C-alpha atoms as a printed R data frame, in Angstrom:
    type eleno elety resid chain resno       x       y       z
1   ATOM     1    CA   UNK     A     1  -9.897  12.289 -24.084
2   ATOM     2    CA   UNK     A     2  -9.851  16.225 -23.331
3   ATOM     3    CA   UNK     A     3  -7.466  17.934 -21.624
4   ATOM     4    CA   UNK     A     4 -10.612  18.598 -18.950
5   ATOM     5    CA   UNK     A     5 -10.994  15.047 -18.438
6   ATOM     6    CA   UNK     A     6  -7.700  14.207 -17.223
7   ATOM     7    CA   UNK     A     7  -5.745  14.429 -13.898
8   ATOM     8    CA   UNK     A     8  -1.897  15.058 -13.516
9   ATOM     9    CA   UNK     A     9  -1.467  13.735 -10.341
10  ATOM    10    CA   UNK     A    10   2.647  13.328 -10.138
11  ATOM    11    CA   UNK     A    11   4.608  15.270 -12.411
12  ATOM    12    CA   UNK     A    12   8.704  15.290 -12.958
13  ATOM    13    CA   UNK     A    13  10.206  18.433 -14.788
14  ATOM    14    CA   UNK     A    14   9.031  16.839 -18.060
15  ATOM    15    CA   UNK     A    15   6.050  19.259 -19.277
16  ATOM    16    CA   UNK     A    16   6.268  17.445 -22.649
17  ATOM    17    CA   UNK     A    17   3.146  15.091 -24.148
18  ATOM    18    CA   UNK     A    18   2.383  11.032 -22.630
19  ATOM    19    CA   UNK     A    19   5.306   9.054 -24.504
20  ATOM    20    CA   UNK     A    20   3.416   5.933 -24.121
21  ATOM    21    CA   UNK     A    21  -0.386   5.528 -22.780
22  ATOM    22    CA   UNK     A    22  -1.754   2.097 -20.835
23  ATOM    23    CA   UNK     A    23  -5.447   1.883 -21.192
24  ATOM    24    CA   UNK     A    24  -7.172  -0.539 -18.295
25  ATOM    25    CA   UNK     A    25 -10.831  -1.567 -18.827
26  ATOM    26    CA   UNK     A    26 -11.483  -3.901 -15.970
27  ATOM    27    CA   UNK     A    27 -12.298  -3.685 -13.220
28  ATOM    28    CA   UNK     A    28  -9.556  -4.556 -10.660
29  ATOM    29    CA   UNK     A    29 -10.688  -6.383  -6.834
30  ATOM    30    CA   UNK     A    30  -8.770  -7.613  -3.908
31  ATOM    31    CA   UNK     A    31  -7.361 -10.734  -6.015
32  ATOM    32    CA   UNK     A    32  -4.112 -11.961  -6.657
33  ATOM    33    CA   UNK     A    33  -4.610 -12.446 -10.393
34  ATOM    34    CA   UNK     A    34  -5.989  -8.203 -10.892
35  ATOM    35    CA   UNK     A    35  -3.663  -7.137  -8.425
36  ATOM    36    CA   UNK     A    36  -0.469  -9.247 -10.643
37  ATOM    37    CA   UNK     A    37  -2.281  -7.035 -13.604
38  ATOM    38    CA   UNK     A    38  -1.624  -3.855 -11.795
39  ATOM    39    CA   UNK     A    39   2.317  -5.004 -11.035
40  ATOM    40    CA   UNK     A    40   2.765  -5.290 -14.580
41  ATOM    41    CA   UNK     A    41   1.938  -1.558 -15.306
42  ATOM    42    CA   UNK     A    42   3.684  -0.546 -12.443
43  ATOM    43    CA   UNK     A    43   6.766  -2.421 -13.412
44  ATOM    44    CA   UNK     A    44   6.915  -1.132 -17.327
45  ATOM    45    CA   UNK     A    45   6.453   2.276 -16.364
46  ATOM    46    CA   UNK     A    46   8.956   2.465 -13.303
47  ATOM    47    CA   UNK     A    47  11.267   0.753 -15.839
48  ATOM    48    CA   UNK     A    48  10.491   2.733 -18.897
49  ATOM    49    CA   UNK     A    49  12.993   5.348 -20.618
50  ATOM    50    CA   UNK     A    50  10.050   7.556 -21.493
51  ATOM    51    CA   UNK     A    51   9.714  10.941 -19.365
52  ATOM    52    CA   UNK     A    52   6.140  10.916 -19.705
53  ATOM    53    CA   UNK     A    53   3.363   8.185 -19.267
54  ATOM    54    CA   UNK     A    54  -0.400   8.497 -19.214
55  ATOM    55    CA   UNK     A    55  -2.793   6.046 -17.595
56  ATOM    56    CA   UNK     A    56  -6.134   5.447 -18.600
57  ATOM    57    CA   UNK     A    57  -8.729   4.542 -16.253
58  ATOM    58    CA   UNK     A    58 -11.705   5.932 -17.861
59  ATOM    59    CA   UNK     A    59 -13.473   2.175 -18.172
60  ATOM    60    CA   UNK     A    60 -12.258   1.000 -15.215
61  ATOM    61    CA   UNK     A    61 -14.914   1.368 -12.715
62  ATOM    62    CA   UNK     A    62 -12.974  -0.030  -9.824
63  ATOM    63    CA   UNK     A    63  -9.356  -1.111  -7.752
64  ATOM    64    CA   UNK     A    64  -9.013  -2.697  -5.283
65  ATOM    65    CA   UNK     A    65  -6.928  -0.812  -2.078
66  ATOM    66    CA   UNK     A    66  -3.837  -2.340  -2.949
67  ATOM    67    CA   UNK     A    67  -4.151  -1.588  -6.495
68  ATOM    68    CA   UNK     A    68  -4.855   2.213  -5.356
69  ATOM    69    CA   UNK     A    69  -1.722   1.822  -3.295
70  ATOM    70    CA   UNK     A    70   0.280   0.594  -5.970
71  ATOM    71    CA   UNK     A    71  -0.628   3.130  -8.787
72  ATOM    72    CA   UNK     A    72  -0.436   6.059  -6.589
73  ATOM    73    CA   UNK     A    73   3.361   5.100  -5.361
74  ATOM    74    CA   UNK     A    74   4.518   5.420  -8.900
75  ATOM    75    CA   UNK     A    75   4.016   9.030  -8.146
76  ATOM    76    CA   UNK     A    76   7.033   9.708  -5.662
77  ATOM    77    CA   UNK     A    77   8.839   7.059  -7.704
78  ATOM    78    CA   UNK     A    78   8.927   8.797 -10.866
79  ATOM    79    CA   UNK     A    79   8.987  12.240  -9.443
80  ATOM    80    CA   UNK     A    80  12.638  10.923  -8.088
81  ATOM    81    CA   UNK     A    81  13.750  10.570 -11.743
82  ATOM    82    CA   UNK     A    82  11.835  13.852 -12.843
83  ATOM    83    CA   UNK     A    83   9.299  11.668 -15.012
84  ATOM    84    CA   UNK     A    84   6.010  12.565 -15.318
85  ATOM    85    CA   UNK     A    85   2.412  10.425 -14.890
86  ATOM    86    CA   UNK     A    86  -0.565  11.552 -16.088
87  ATOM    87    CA   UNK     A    87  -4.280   9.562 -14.541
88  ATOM    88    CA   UNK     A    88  -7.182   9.674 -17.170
89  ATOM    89    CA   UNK     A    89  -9.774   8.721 -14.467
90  ATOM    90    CA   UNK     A    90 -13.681   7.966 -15.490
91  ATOM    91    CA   UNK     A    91 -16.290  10.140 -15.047
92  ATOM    92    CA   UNK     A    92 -17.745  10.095 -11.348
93  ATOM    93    CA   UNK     A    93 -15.789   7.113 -10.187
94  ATOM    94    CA   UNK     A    94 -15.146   8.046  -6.592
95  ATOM    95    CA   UNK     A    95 -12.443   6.378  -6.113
96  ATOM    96    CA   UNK     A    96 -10.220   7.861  -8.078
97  ATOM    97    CA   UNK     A    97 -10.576  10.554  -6.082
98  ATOM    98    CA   UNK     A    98  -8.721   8.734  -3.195
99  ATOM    99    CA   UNK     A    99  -5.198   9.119  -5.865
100 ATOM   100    CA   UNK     A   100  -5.841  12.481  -4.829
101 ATOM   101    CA   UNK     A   101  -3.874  13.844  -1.821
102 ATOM   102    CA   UNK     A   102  -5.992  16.293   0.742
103 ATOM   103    CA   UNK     A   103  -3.950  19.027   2.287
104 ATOM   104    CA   UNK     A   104  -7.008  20.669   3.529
105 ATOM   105    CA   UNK     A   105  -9.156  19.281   6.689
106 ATOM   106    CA   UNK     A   106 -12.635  18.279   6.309
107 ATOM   107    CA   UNK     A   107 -15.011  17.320   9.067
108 ATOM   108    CA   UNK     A   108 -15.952  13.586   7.506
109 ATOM   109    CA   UNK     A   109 -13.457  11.383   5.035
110 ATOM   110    CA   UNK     A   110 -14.863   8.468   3.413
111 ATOM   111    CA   UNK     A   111 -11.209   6.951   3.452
112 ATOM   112    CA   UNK     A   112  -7.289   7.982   4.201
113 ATOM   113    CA   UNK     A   113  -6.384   9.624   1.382
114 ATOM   114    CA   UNK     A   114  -3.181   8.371  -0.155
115 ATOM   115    CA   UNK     A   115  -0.301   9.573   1.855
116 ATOM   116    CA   UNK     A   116   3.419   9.960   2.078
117 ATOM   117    CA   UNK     A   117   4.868   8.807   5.748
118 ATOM   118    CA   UNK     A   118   7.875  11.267   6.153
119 ATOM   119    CA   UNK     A   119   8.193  11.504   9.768
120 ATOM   120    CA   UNK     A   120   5.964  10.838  13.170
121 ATOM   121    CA   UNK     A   121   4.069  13.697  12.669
122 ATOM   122    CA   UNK     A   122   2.661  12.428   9.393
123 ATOM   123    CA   UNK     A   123   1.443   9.324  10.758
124 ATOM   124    CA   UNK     A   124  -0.002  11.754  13.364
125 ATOM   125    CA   UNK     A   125  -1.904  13.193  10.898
126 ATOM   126    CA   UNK     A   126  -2.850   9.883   9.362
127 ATOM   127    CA   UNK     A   127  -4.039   8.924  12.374
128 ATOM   128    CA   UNK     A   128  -5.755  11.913  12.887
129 ATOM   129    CA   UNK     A   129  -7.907  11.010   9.158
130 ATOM   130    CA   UNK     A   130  -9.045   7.944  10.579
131 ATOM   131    CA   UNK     A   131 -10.975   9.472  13.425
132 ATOM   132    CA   UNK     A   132 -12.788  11.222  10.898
133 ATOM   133    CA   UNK     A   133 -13.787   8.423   8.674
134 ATOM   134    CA   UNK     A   134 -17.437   8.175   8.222
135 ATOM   135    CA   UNK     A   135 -18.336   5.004  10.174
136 ATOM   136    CA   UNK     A   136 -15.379   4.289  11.857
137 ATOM   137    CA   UNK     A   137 -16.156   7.326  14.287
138 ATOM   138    CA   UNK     A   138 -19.262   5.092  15.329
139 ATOM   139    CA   UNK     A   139 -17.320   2.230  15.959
140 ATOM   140    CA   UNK     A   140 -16.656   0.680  20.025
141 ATOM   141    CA   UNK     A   141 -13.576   2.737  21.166
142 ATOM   142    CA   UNK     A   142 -12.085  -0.853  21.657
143 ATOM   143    CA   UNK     A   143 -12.062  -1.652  18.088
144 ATOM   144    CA   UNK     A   144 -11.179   2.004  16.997
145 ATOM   145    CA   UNK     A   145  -8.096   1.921  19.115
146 ATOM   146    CA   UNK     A   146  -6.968  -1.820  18.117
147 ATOM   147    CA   UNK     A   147  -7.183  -0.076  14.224
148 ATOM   148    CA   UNK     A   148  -5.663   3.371  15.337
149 ATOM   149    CA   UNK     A   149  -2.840   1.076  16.997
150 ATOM   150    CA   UNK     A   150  -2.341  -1.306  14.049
151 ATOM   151    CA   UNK     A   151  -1.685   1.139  11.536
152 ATOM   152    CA   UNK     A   152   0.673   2.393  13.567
153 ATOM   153    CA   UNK     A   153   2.647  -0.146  13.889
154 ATOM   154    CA   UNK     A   154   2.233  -0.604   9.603
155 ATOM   155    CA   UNK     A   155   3.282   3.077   9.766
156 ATOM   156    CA   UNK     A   156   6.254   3.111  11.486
157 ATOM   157    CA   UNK     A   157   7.910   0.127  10.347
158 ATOM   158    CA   UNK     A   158   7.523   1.571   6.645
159 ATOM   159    CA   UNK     A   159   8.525   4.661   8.073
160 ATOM   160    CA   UNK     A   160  11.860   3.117   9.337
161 ATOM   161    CA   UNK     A   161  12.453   0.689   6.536
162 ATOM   162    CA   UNK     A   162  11.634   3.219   4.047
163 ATOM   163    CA   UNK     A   163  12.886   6.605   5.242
164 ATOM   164    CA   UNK     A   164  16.631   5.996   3.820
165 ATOM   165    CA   UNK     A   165  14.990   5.441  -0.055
166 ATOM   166    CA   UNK     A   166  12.012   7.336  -1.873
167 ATOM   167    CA   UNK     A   167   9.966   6.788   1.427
168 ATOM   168    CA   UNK     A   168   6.540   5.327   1.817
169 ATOM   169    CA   UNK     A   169   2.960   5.891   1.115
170 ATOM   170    CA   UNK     A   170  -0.298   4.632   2.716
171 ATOM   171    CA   UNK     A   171  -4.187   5.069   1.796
172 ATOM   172    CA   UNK     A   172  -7.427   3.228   3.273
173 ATOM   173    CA   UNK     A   173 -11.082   3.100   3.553
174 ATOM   174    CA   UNK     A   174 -14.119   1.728   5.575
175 ATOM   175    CA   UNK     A   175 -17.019   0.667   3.663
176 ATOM   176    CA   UNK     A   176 -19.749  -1.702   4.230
177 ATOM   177    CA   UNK     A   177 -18.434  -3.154   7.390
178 ATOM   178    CA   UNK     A   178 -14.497  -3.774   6.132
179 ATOM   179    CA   UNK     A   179 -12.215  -1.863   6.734
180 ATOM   180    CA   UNK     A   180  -8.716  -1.931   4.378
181 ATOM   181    CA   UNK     A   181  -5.268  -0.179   5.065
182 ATOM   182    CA   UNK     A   182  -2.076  -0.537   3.033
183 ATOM   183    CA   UNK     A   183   1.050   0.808   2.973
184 ATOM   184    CA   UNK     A   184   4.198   0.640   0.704
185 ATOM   185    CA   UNK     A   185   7.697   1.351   2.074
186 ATOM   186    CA   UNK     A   186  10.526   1.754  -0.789
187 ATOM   187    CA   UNK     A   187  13.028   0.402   1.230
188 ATOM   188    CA   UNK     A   188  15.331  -2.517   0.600
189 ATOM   189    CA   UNK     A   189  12.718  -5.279   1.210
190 ATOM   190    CA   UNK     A   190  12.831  -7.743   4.026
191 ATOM   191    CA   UNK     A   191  14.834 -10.266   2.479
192 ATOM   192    CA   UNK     A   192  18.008  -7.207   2.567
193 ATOM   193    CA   UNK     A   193  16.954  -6.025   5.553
194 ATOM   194    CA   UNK     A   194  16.835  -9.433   7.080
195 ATOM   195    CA   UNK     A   195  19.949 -10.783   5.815
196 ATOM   196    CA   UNK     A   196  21.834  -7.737   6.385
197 ATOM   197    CA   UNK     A   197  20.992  -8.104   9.710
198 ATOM   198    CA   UNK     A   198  21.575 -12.098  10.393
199 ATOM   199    CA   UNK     A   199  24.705 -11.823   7.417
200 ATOM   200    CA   UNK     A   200  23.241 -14.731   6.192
201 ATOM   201    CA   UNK     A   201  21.980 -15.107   2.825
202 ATOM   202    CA   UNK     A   202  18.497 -16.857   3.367
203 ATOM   203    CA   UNK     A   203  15.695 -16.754   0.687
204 ATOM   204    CA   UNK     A   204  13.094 -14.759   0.648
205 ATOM   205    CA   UNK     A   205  10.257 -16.998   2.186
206 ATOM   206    CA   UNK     A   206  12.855 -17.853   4.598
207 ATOM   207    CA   UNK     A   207  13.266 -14.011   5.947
208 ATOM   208    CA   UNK     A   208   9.895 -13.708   5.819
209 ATOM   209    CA   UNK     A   209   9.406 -16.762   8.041
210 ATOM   210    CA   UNK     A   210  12.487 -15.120  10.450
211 ATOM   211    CA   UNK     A   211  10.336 -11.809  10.794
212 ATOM   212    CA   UNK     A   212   7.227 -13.402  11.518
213 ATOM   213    CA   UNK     A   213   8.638 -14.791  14.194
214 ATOM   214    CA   UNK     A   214   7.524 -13.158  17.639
215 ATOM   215    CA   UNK     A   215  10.709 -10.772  19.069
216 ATOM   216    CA   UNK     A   216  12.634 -10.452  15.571
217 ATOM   217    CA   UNK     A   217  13.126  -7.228  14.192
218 ATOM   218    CA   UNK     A   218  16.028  -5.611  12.390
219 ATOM   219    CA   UNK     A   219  15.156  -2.382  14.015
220 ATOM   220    CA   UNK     A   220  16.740  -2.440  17.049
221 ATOM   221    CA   UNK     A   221  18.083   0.806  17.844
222 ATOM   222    CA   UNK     A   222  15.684   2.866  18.281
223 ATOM   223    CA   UNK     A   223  13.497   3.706  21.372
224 ATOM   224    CA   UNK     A   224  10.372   2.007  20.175
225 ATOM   225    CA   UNK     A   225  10.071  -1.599  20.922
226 ATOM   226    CA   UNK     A   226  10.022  -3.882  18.039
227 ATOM   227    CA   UNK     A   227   9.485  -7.334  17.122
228 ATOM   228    CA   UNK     A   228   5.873  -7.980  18.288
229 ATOM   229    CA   UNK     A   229   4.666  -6.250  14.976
230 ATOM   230    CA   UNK     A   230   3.625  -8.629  12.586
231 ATOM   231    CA   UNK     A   231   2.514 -11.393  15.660
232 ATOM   232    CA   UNK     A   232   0.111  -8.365  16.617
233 ATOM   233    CA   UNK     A   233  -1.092  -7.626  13.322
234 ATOM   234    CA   UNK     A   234  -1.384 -11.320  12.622
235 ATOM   235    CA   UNK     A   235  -3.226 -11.525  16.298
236 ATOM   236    CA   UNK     A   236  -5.688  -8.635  15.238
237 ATOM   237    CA   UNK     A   237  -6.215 -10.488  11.461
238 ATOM   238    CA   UNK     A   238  -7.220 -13.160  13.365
239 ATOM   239    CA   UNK     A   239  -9.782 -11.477  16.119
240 ATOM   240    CA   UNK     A   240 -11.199  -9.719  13.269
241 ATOM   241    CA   UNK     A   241 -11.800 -12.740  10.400
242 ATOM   242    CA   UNK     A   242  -9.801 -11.054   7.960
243 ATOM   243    CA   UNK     A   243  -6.930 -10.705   5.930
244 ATOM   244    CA   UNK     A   244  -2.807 -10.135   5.677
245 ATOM   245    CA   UNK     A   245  -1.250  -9.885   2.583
246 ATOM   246    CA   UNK     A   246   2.215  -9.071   1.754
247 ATOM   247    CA   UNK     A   247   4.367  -8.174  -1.413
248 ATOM   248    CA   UNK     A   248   8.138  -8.325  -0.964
249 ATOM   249    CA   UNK     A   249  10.966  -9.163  -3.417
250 ATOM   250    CA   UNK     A   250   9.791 -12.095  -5.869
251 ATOM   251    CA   UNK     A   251   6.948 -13.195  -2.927
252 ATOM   252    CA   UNK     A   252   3.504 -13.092  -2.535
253 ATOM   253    CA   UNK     A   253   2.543 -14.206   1.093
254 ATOM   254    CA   UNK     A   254  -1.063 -14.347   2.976
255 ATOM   255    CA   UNK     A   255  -2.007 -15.066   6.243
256 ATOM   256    CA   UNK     A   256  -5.808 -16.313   6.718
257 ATOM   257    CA   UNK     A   257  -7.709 -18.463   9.061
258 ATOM   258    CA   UNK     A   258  -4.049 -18.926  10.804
259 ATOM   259    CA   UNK     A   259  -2.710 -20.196   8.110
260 ATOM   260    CA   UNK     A   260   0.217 -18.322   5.440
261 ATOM   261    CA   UNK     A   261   0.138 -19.006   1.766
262 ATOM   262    CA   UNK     A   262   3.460 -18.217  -0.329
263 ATOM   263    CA   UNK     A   263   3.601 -18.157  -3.918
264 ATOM   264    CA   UNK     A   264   6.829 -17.006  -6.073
265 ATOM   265    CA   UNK     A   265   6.194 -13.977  -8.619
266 ATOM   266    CA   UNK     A   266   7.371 -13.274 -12.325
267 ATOM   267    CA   UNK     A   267   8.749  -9.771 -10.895
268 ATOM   268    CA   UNK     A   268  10.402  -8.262  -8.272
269 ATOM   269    CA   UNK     A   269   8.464  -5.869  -5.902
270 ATOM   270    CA   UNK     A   270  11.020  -2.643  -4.872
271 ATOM   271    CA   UNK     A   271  10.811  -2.827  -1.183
272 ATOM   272    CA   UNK     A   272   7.194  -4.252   0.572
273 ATOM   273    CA   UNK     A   273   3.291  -3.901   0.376
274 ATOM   274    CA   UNK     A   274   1.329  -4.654   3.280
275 ATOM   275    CA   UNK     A   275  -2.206  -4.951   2.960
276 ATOM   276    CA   UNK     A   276  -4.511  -5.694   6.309
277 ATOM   277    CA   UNK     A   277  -8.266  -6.210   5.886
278 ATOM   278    CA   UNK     A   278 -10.671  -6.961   8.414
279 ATOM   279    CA   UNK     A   279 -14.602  -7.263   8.789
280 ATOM   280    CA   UNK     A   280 -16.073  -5.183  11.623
281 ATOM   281    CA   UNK     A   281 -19.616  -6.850  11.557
């Protein structure tokens, strides 16, 4: 592939040649099974010795948002260890474009661009991208300020259970009347968090079970009230017919139709992955 062709999205102080290259030639949907695919890669090269790592995407005609979300964190993760990662997108896939962070404002977005959350004022500004979504600016102000007050609430708790680590990072879109938002704190995960709090030493499903619960929170001292957040974002799931899912330690968790579906991974997620869908018909 030429030198034209290719995209150096996150670099490290390495300026030498890709070490080792992954080549993906699926295409990669909102399903446990091609979003396990996408842990994989993230996990060998977060854990690689190499300095530099390219990815090719050029067959790959699609990801799903929580793919996106999890390929475009390796960038602040690897930056942390000066390593480099180098995206070999496909020629006008659009998506890829959304790896691509905008510094510049534009009238009309077709998604939030992949973000860091560093303080309020970026979730300010990521709330500020989502009024300019095309679509969502048509929406009922009821529904547009349920999502504006969601994300949030997704926002800030990465923000608060990330902001001590590498941070967190965010990205969504609106298209054909669904609308997708993750976000990826690097914290310690909610199975530390939670049993740092309760000095217990529950599992992980168990945590997860403790901060589902309506009034728990670990974050308690700080001026913003907490523990409604995941009954609210469960709540708007619900209104809205869609979906929760979650990535956290060694867990995979859904909620659905009011019901939660757990099943144990082969790796360990650093820190959590929330991923809300809904359908706005």
């Amino acid at each position: 592939m030429a030198e034209k062709d290719k995209i150096r999205l996150f670099w490290g102080k390495s300026s030498e040649k890709p070490n080792k290259r992954f080549e993906l030639k699926e295409n990669y949907f909102e399903k446990l099974n091609d979003t396990e695919k996408i842990w994989e890669i993230f996990d060998s090269v977060l854990n690689s010795p190499l300095n530099s790592i390219e990815l090719d995407f050029s067959k790959c005609k699609n990801l799903s948002n929580t793919g996106l979300t999890i390929l475009a964190s390796l960038g602040p993760l690897c930056s942390a260890k000066n390593r480099s990662v180098t995206i070999c997108p496909g020629k006008n896939f659009e998506w890829m474009g959304r790896l691509v962070p905008i510094s510049r404002k534009t009238s009309k977005l077709k998604w939030i661009p992949f973000k860091s959350i560093k303080d309020e004022e970026s979730i300010e500004n990521i709330l500020d991208d989502l009024n300019t979504i095309e679509g969502v600016s048509d929406l009922p102000k009821e529904i547009r300020s349920e999502i504006r007050s969601r994300i949030y609430e997704l926002c800030i708790n990465a923000y608060e259970h990330g902001k001590n680590k590498n941070g967190a990072v965010c990205n969504g879109i609106y298209d054909r009347q669904e609308f997708t938002f993750s976000v990826f704190d690097f914290g310690e995960g909610i199975k530390n968090n939670v049993n740092t709090y309760l000095n217990k030493e529950l599992t992980t499903i168990e945590t997860l079970e403790w901060a589902f619960k309506y009034s728990n929170s670990t974050c308690q001292n700080i001026t913003i009230p907490r523990g409604a957040g995941f009954t609210t974002i469960f709540d708007f799931v619900q209104k809205y017919k869609g979906q929760f899912t979650l990535y956290t330690d060694n867990i995979y968790c859904s909620y659905k139709n009011g019901k939660y579906y757990y099943k144990e991974l082969e790796y360990v997620v650093p820190g959590t992955l929330i991923t809300v869908t809904i359908s706005i018909m």
